[in-house]
Coordinates of C-alpha atoms and ligand atoms in Angstrom, one line a residue:
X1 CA 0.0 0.0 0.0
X2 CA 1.5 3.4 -1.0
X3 CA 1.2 5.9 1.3
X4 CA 1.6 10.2 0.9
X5 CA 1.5 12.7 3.2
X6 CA 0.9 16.0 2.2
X7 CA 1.8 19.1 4.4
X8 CA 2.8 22.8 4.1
X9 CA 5.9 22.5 6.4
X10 CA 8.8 20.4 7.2
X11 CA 7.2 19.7 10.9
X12 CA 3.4 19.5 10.2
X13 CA 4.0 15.6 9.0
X14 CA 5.7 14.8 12.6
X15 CA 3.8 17.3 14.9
X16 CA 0.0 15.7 13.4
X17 CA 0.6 11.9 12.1
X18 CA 4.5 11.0 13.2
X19 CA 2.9 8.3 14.9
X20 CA 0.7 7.1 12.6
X21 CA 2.9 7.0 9.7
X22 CA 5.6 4.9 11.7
X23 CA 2.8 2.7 12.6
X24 CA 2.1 1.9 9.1
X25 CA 5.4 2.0 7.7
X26 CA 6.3 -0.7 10.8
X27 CA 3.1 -2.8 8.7
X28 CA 4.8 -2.6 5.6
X29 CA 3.2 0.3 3.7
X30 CA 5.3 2.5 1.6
X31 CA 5.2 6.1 3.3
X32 CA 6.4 9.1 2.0
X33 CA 6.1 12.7 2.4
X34 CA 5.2 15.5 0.0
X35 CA 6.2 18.5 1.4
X36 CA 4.9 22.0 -0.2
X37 CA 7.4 24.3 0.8
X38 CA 10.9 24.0 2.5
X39 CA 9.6 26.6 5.5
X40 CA 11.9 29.2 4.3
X41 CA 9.8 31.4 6.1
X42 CA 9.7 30.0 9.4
X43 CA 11.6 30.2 12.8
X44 CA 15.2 29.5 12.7
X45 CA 15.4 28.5 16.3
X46 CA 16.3 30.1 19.8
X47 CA 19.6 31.0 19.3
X48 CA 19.0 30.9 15.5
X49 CA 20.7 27.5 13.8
X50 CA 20.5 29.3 10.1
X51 CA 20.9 32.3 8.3
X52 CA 17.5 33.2 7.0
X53 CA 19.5 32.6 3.6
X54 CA 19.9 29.0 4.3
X55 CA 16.8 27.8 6.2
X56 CA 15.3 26.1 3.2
X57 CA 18.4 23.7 3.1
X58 CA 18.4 23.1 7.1
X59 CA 14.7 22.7 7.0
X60 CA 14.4 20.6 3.9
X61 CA 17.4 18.3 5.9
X62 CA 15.7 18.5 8.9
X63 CA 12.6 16.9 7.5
X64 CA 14.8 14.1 5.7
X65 CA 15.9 13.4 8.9
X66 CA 12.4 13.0 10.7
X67 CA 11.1 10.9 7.6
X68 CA 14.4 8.8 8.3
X69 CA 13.2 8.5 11.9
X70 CA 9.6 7.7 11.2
X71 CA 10.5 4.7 8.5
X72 CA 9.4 6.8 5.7
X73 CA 10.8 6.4 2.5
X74 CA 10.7 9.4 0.3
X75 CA 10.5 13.3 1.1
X76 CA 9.7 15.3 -2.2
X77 CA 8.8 19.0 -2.1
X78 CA 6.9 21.1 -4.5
X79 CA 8.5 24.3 -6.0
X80 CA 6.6 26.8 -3.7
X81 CA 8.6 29.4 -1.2
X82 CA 7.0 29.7 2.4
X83 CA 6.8 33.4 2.9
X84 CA 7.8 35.3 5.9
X85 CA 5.7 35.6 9.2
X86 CA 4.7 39.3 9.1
X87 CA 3.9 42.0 11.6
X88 CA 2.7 40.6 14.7
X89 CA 3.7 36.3 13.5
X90 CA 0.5 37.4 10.7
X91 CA 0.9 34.2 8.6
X92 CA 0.7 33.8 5.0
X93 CA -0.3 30.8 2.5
X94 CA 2.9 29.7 0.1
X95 CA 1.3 30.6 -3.2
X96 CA -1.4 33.0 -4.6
X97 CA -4.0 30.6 -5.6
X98 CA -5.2 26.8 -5.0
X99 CA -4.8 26.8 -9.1
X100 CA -1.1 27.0 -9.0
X101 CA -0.6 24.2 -6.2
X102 CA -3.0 21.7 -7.4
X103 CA -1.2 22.0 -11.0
X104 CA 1.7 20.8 -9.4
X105 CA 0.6 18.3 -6.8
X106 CA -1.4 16.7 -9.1
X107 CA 1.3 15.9 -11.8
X108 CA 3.0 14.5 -8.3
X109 CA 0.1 12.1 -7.9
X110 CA 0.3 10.9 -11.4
X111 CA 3.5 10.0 -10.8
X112 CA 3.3 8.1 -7.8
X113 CA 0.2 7.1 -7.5
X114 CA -1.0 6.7 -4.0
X115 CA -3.5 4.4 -2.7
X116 CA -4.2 7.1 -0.2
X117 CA -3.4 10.7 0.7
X118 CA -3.0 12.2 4.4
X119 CA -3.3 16.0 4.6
X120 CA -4.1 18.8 6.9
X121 CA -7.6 19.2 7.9
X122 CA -10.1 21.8 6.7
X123 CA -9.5 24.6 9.3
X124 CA -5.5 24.3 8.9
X125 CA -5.5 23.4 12.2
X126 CA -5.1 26.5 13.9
X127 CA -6.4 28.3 10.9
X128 CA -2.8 28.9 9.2
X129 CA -3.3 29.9 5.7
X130 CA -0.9 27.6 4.5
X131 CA -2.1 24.4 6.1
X132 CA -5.6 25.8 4.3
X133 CA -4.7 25.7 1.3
X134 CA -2.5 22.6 0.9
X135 CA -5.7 21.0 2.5
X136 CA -7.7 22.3 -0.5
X137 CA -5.5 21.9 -3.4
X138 CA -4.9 18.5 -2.1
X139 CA -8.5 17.8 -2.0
X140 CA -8.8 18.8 -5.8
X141 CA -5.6 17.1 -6.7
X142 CA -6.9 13.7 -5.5
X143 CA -10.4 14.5 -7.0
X144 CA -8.7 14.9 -10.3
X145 CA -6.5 12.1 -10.2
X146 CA -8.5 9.4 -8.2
X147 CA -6.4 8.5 -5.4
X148 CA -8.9 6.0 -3.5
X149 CA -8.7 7.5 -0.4
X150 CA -7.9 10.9 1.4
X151 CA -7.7 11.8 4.9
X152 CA -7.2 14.5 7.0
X153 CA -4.9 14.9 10.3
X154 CA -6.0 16.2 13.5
X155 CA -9.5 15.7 13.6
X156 CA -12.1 16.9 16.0
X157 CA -13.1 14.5 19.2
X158 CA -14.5 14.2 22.6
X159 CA -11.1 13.0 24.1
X160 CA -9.0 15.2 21.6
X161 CA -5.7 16.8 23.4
X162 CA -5.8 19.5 22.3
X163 CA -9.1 21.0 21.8
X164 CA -8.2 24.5 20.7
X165 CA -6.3 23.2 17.4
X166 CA -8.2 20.3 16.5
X167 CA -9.9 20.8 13.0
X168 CA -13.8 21.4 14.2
X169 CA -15.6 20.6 10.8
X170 CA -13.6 16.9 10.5
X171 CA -15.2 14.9 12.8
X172 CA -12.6 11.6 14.1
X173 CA -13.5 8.7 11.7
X174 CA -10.5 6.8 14.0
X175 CA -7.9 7.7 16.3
X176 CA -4.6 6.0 16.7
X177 CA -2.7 5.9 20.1
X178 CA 0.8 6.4 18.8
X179 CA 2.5 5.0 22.1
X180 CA 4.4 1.9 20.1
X181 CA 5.7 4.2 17.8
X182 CA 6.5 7.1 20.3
X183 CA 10.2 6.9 20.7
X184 CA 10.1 7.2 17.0
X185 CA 7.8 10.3 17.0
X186 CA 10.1 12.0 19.5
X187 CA 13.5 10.9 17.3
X188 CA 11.4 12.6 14.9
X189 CA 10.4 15.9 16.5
X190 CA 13.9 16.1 18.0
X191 CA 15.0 16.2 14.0
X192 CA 13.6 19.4 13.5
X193 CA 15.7 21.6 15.9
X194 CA 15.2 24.7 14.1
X195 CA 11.3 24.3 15.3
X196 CA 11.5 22.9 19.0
X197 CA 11.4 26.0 20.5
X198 CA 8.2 27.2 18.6
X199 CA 6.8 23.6 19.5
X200 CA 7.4 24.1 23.2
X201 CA 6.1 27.9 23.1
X202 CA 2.5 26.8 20.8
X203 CA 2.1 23.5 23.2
X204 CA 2.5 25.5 26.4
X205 CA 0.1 28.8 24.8
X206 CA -2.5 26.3 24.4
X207 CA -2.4 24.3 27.5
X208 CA -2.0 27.9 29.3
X209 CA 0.7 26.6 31.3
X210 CA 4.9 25.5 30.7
X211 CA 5.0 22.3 28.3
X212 CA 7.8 20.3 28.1
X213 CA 9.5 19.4 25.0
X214 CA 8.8 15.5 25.5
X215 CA 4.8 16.9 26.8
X216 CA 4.3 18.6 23.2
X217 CA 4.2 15.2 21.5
X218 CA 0.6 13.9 21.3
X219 CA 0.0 10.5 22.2
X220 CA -3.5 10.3 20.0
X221 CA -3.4 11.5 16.4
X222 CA -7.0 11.4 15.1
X223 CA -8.2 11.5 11.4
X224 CA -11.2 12.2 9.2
X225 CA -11.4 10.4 6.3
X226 CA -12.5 13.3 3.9
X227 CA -13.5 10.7 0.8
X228 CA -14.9 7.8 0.6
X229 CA -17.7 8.6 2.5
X230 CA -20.3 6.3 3.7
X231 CA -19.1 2.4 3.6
X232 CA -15.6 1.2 2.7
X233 CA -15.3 -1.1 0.3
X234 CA -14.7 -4.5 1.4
X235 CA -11.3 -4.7 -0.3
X236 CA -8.8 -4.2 3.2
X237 CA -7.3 -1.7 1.4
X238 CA -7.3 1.0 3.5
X239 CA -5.1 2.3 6.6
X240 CA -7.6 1.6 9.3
X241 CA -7.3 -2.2 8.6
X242 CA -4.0 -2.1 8.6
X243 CA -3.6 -0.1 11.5
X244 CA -5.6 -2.9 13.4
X245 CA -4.7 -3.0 17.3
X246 CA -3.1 0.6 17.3
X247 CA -6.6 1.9 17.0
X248 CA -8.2 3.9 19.8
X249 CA -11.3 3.4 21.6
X250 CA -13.6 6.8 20.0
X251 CA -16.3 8.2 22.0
X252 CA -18.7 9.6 19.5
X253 CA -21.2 12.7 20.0
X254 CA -20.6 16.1 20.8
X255 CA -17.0 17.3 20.5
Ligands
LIG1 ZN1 2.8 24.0 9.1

């Protein structure tokens, strides 16, 4: 079963489904990673660990690493630069319309041709305009080209960690408790130095209180599956079957 995850950042593919995608590269699915950007624009660490200059390089490394760590076996990234946080961290989206991303990522999926696509969810998590719109051009882009299945990271639950970020319109179809695969997660987080500091800094803004780095890694990654709706077909082709006793119990009802 081929496997793509598609995300705006170097980071987003750790920090939402590291566990998850260890889990199923452990079961013998080919994972890889489909990165948008090389987070040129993002935080370079506290003390900085690149010139702004040369943050593309460390961060497209970084993420090489973390795919390394998770059992992952290819990183690509599409042509797009992340822009830089403005005026008060206002964030921006990596490109000036869905149209231009979905050109690209969809002559990606003809290429490799995935049985099923992971991607952000439909609020961006905590609404980043990037994460937005490599959710929708991904949603196109597999539209277009038929991948079988898509899903989307951090969906909403009762149980969900952490509340303020989860995606509210993408109700849980399953959750996965990532504990076998958490050392992995970690050695994967702990790749992307340049970002620890924001991780600790987001983690702890949300919880209101001081998070620790090993704290910031959630233990349940949860996931909506955007298309097919309705039954699966009976074919045990998609993740959940193979993700089998990692699965977590899921209250149902009102978030
Ligand atoms: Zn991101």
């Amino acid at each position: 079963m081929k496997i793509l995850c598609v995300t705006a950042h170097p980071d987003d593919e750790s920090v939402f489904a590291g566990g998850t995608l260890a889990l199923l590269a452990r079961r013998g699915a080919e994972v890889g990673i489909l990165c948008c950007t090389r987070g040129e624009g993002g935080e370079a660490g506290e003390p900085p660990l690149a010139a702004r200059e040369e943050l593309g390089a460390v961060r497209s490394d970084e993420l090489r690493c973390a795919a390394h760590a998770l059992g992952c076996g290819s990183v690509d990234f599409l042509p797009f630069r992340d822009p830089d946080i403005g005026p008060d961290n206002t964030l921006y989206a990596f490109a000036g319309s869905t149209g231009d991303v979905v050109a690209r990522m969809e002559a990606c999926f003809t290429v490799m041709k995935p049985d099923t696509v992971i991607t952000h969810g439909s609020s961006g998590e905590y609404g980043h305009p990037g994460h937005l719109l490599a959710h929708q051009a991904c949603l196109e882009s597999a539209r277009r080209t038929g991948v079988p299945f898509l899903y989307s990271f951090h969906a909403d639950h009762p149980d969900h960690p952490r509340k303020r970020s989860a995606n509210r319109n993408d109700p849980a179809d399953f959750v996965v408790d990532i504990g076998p695969a958490f050392e992995q997660k970690l050695a994967a987080m702990s790749c992307h130095r340049t970002q620890s500091a924001l991780f600790v800094r987001r983690a702890s803004a949300e919880a209101g209180h001081p998070v620790p780095l090993r704290d910031v890694i959630l233990r349940l990654e949860s996931f909506h599956r955007v298309f097919p709706r309705g039954h699966l077909p009976p074919d045990g082709r998609d993740i959940v079957s193979l993700l089998g006793e990692f699965l977590a119990p899921l209250r149902r009802g009102e978030p």
